[in-house]
XYZ file of C-alpha atoms in Angstrom:
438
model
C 113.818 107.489 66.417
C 111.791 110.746 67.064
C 112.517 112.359 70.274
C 109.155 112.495 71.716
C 109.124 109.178 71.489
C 112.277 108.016 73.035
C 111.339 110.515 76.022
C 107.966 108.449 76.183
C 109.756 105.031 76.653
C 112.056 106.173 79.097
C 109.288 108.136 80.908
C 107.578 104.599 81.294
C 110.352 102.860 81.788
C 110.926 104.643 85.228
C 107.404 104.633 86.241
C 107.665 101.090 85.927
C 110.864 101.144 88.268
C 110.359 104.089 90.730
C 106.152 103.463 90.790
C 105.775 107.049 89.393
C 102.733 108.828 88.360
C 105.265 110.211 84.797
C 102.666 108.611 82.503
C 99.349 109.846 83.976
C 100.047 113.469 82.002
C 101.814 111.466 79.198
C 98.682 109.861 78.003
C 96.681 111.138 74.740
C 93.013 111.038 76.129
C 90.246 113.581 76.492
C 88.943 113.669 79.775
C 86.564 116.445 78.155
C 85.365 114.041 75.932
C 81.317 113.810 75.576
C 79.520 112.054 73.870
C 76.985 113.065 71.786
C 74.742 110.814 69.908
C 75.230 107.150 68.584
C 78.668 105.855 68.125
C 80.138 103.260 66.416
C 83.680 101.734 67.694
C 86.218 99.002 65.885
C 87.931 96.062 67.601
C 90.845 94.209 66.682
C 90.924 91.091 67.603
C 91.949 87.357 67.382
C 90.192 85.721 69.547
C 87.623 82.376 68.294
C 84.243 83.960 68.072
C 84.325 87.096 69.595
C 82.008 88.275 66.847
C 78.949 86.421 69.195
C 80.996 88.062 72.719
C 80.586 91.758 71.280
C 76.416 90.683 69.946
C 75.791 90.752 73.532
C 76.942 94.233 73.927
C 75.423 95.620 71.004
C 71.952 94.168 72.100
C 72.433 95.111 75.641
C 74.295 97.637 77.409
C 75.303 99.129 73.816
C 72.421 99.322 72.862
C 71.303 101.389 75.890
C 74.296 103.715 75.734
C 74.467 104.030 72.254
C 77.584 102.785 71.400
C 77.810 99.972 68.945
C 81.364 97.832 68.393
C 82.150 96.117 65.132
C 84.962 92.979 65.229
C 87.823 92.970 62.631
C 89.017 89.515 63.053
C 93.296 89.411 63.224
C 95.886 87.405 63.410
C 97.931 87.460 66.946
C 101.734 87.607 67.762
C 104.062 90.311 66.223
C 102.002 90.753 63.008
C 98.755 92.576 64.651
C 101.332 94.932 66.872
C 102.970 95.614 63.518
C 99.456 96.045 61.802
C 98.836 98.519 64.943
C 102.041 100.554 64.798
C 101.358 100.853 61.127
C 98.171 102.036 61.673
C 98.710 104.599 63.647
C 101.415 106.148 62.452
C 98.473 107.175 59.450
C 96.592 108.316 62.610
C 94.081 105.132 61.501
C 94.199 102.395 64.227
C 91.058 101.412 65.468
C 89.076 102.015 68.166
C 89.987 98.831 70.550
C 93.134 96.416 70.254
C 93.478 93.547 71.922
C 96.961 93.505 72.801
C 99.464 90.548 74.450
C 100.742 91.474 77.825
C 104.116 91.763 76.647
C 103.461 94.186 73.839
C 102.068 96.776 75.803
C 105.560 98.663 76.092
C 105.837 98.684 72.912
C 102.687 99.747 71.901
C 102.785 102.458 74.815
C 106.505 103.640 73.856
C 104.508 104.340 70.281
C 102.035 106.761 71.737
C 99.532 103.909 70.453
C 97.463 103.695 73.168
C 95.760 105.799 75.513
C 95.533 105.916 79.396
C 91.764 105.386 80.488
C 92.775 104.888 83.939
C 90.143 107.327 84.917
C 86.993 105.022 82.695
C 88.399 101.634 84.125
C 90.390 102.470 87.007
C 87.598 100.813 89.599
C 87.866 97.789 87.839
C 91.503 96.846 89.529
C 89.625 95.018 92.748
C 88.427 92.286 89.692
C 91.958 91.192 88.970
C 95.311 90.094 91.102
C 97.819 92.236 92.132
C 100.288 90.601 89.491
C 97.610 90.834 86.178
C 96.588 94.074 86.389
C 99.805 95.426 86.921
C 101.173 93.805 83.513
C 98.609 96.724 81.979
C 99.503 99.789 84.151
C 103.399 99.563 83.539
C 103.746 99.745 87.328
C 102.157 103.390 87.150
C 99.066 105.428 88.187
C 98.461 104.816 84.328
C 96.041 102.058 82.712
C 97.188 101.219 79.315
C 94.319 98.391 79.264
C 91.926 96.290 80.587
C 93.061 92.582 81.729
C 91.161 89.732 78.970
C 92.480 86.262 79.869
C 95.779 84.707 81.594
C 97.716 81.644 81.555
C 99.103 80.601 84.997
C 101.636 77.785 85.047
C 101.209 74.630 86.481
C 102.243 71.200 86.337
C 100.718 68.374 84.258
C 101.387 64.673 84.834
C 99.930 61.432 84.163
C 98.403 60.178 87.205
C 98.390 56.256 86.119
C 101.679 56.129 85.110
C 103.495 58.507 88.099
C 101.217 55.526 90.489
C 102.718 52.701 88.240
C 106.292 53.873 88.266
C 106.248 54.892 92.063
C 107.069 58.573 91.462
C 106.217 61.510 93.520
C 104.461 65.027 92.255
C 107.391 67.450 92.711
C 106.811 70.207 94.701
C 110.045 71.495 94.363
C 112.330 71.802 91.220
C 115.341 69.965 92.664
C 112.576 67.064 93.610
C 111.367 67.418 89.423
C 115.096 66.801 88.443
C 114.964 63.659 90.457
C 111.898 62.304 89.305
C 113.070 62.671 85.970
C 116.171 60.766 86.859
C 114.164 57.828 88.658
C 111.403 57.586 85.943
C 114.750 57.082 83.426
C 115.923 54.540 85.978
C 112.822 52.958 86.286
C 111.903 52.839 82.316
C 114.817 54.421 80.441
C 111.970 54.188 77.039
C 110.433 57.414 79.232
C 110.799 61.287 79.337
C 109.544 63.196 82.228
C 109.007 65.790 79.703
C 111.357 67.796 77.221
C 112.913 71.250 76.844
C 111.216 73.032 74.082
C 113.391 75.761 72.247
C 110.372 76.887 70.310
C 109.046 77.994 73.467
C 110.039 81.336 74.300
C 106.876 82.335 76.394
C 107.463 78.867 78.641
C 110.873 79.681 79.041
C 110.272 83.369 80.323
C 107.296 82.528 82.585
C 109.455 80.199 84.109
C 112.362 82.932 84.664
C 109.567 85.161 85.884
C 108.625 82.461 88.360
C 112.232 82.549 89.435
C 111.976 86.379 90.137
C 113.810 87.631 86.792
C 113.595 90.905 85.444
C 114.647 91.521 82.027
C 113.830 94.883 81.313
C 114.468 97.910 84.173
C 115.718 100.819 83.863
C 118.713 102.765 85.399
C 118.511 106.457 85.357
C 117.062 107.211 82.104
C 118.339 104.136 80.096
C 117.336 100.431 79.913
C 118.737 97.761 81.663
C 118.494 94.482 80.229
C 118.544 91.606 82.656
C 118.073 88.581 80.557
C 120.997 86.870 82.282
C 120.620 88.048 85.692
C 120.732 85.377 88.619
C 117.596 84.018 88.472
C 117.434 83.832 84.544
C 120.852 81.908 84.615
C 119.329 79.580 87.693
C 116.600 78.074 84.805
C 119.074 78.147 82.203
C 121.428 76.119 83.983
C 118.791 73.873 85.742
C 117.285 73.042 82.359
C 120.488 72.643 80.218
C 121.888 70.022 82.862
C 118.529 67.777 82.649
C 119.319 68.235 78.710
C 122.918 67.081 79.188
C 122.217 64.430 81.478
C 119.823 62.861 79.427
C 117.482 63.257 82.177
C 114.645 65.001 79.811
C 114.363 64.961 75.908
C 115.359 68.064 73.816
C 112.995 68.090 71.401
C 110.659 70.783 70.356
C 106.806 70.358 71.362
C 103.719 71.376 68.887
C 104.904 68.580 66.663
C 103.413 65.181 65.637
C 106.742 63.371 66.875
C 106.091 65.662 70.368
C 101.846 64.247 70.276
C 102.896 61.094 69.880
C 105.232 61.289 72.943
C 102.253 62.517 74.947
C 99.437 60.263 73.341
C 101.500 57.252 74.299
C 102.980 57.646 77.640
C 106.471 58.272 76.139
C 106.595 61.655 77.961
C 104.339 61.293 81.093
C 104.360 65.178 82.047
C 104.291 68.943 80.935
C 105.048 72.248 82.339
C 102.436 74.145 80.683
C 99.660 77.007 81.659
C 95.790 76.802 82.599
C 95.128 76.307 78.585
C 96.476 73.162 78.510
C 93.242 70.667 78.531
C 92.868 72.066 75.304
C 96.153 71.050 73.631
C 96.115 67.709 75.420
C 92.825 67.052 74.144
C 94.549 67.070 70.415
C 97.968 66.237 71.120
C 97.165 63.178 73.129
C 93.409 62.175 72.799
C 93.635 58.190 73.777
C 95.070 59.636 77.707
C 91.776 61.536 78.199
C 91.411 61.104 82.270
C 94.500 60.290 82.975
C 96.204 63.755 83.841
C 95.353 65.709 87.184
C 97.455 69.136 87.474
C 99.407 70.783 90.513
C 100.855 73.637 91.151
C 104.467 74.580 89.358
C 107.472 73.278 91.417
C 108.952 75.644 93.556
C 112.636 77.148 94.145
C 112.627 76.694 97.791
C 110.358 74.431 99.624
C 107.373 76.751 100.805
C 107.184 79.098 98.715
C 103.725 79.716 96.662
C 104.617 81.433 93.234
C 104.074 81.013 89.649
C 105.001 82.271 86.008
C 102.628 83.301 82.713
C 102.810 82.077 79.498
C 100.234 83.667 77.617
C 97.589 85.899 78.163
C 96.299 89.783 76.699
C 94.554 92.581 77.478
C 91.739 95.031 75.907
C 93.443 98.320 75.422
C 92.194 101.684 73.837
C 94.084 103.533 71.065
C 94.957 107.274 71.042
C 93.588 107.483 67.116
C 90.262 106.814 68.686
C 87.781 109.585 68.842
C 85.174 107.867 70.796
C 88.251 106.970 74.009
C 85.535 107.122 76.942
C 83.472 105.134 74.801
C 85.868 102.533 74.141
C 86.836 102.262 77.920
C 83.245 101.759 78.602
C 83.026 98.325 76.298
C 87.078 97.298 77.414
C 85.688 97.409 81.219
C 82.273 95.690 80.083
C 84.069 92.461 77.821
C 86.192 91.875 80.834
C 84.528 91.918 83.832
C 80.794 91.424 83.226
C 79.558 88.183 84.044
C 77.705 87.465 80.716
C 80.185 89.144 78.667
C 83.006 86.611 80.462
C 80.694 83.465 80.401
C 80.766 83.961 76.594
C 84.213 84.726 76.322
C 84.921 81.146 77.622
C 82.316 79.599 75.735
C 82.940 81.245 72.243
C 86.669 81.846 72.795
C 88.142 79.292 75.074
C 89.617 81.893 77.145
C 90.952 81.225 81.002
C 89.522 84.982 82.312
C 91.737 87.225 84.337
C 88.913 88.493 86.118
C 88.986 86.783 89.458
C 85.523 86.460 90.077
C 84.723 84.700 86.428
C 86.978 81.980 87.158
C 85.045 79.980 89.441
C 81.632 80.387 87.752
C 80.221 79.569 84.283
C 82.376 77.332 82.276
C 84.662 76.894 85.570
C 82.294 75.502 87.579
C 82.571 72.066 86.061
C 86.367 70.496 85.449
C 87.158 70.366 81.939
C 86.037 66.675 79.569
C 89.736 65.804 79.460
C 90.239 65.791 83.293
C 86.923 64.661 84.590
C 88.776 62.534 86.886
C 89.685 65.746 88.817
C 87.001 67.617 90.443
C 88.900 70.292 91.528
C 90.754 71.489 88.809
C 89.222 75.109 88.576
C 89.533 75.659 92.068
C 93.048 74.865 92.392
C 93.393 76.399 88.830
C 92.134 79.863 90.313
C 93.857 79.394 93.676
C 97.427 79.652 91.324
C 96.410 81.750 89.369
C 96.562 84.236 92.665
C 99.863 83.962 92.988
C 101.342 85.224 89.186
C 104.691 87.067 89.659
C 104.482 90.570 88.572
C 106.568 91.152 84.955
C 108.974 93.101 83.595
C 108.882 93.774 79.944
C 110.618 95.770 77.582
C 109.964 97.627 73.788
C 112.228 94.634 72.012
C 110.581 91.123 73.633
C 110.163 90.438 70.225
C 113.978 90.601 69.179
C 114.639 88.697 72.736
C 111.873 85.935 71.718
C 113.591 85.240 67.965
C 117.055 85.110 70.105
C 115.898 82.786 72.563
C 114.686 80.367 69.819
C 117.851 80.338 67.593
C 119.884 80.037 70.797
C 118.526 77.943 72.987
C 117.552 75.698 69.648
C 121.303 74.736 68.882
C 122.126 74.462 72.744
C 119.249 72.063 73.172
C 120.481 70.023 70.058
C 124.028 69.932 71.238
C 123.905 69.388 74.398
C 125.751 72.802 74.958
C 125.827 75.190 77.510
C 122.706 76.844 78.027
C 124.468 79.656 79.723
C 125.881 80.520 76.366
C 122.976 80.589 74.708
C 121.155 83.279 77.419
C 124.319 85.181 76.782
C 123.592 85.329 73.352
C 120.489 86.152 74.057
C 121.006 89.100 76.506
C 123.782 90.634 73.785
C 121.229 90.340 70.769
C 118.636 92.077 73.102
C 121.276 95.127 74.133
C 122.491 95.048 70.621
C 118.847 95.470 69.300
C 117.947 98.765 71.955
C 120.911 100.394 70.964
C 120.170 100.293 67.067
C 116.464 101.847 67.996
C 118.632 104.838 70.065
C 117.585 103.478 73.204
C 120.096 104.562 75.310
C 121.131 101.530 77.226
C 123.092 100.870 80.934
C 126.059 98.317 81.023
């Protein structure tokens, strides 16, 4: 691995840790940059008819400023950061990105994108504390602009919780015992189950906890997969698993919609996207789900995880960076441009103000029975614990599933598997050169 870049990482690496301004001269943008006459931007992109989203720009305020975007429609996940990387090491990625929270480091470590901090910087007051600080790295940097989020919360069907007597947990010890009465009460029953093919879930849920995977310590990484709090959901989850208090099986599959659709598993930890899924995986329970906040470690506290969720960032092969920042700060926070976002797109917005207007006025179809889902929706949303991510989540991610897979089949220890995890994650940042603290 090239020097320069190594000495980028770890320059962002203790920004992130010490709340340094290191990356503010790090970045690749012109702040002489003028603009002179029309110009035309690319986006990247996966998001469901953003196509219609960027219309409204080119008709409106793009029009006026002369600065016309064109979508190229991606696919998400690992492949576009790859497609990105690749890009850019020709000096040809495009304009705009959209880019998951957790790939920023990555893409920043790369010299991909550009710091436009000083175009979007007044746009911080639209977003919490713990969003827009997943796309400054913890420094005076901005590496993007926030798109959408996925706060955790707790889904459970209201009918059956009444008919079996059961409680909504506010607390996790409290969900461990309701899923021990409901398999008292009907031993046919799952509270829910403990998906392996869900890395995200599984690290919003550590982040909930107050893990940090990925500091720093001097100028190396520290990986904290297994620290305390990690190991606390590991263990919590792997003794529901060995109890036979939960099931073990993965979700996204026909066997896990059928669980759902007929009141075979009567609750989900999921995120604020959920009324979507349910609405496929289980459409003969419409109206009988109402959502509350995630269970908490200690009674009283008011803190949840993210699973899911990405940003608008600008690239430093872009000519036109100023430009670009103008239309990543427009998508996000204007009130049209989000309204359409969550029309075409079926996006949750990070911009605070968007979430209880529009399309969040009204509750969504599938949970008409409770009027104030959006509300409470935007009142958890507040309370997202900052992250802590590293150039490898990728590597970590592919660990988690392979490990956590045959502990959740076997009944094994689960603090096994996170060990495995942690060592493929150390293993992987010393084979870039990443030079790595013990």
């Amino acid at each position: 691995m090239p020097n320069t870049k190594q000495w980028r990482l770890v320059a962002t690496a203790v920004a992130v840790t010490l709340g340094a301004t290191t990356l503010a001269a790090c970045g690749s943008d012109d702040d002489s940059e003028t603009q002179s006459g029309p110009v035309s931007l690319t986006y990247w992109t996966w998001t469901p008819g953003m196509d219609k989203v960027v219309g409204l720009w080119n008709k409106g305020p793009g029009k006026e400023q002369q600065i016309t975007v064109t979508v190229k429609k991606q696919a998400s996940g690992d492949t576009l950061v790859t497609k990105i990387l690749t890009a850019h090491k020709a000096k040809k990625a495009p304009d705009l990105v959209q880019a998951e929270y957790q790939a920023l480091p990555t893409l920043v470590s790369n010299d991909a994108l550009a710091d436009i901090s000083g175009e979007v910087g007044d746009a911080e007051k639209d977003f919490a504390e713990g969003v827009w600080q997943q796309t400054t790295l913890g420094t005076d940097a901005v590496y993007a602009v926030p798109q959408d989020i996925g706060p955790m919360m707790f889904y459970y069907r209201e009918d059956l919780f009444k008919q079996y007597g059961l409680k909504v947990p506010t607390t996790w010890a409290e969900f461990a015992q309701t899923a021990r009465d409901l398999k008292k009460k009907a031993p046919d029953k799952d509270l829910t189950t403990f998906s392996a093919n869900d890395s995200g879930l599984f690290a919003g849920l550590a982040q909930q906890a107050g893990a940090k995977w990925w500091t720093t310590s001097g100028e190396k990484w520290k990986v904290g997969i297994d620290d305390a709090a990690t190991q606390k959901v590991a263990t919590f989850w792997g003794d529901l698993v060995k109890e036979d208090a939960i099931d073990n099986q993965p979700m996204y599959t026909p066997t896990w919609n059928k669980a759902l659709n007929t009141g075979k598993q009567i609750a989900w930890v999921s995120a604020v996207w959920a009324p979507g899924t349910l609405t496929t995986a289980a459409p003969d329970t419409k109206g009988k789900w109402a959502m509350a906040p995630l269970p908490q470690w200690s009674a009283g506290e008011d803190v949840t995880g993210s699973w899911g969720g990405s940003s608008t960032a600008v690239t430093t092969d872009s000519s036109h960076k100023s430009a670009a920042a103008k239309f990543a700060a427009w998508l996000n926070t204007d009130r049209a441009a989000l309204a359409a976002l969550a029309k075409e797109g079926g996006i949750y917005p990070a911009a605070t103000g968007a979430q209880l207007s529009g399309a969040f006025v009204k509750s969504p179809d599938f949970f008409s029975n409770q009027a104030d889902f959006y509300p409470k929706a935007a009142e958890i949303a507040k309370t997202t614990a900052p992250s802590a991510w590293g150039p490898n989540v990728n590597v970590a991610y592919t660990s988690f599933k392979d490990a956590f897979a045959a502990a959740a089949k076997n009944k094994s220890d689960f603090g096994a598997a996170l060990k495995t995890m942690q060592d493929a994650t150390v293993a992987d940042l010393k084979k870039q050169g990443f030079g790595v603290a013990e």
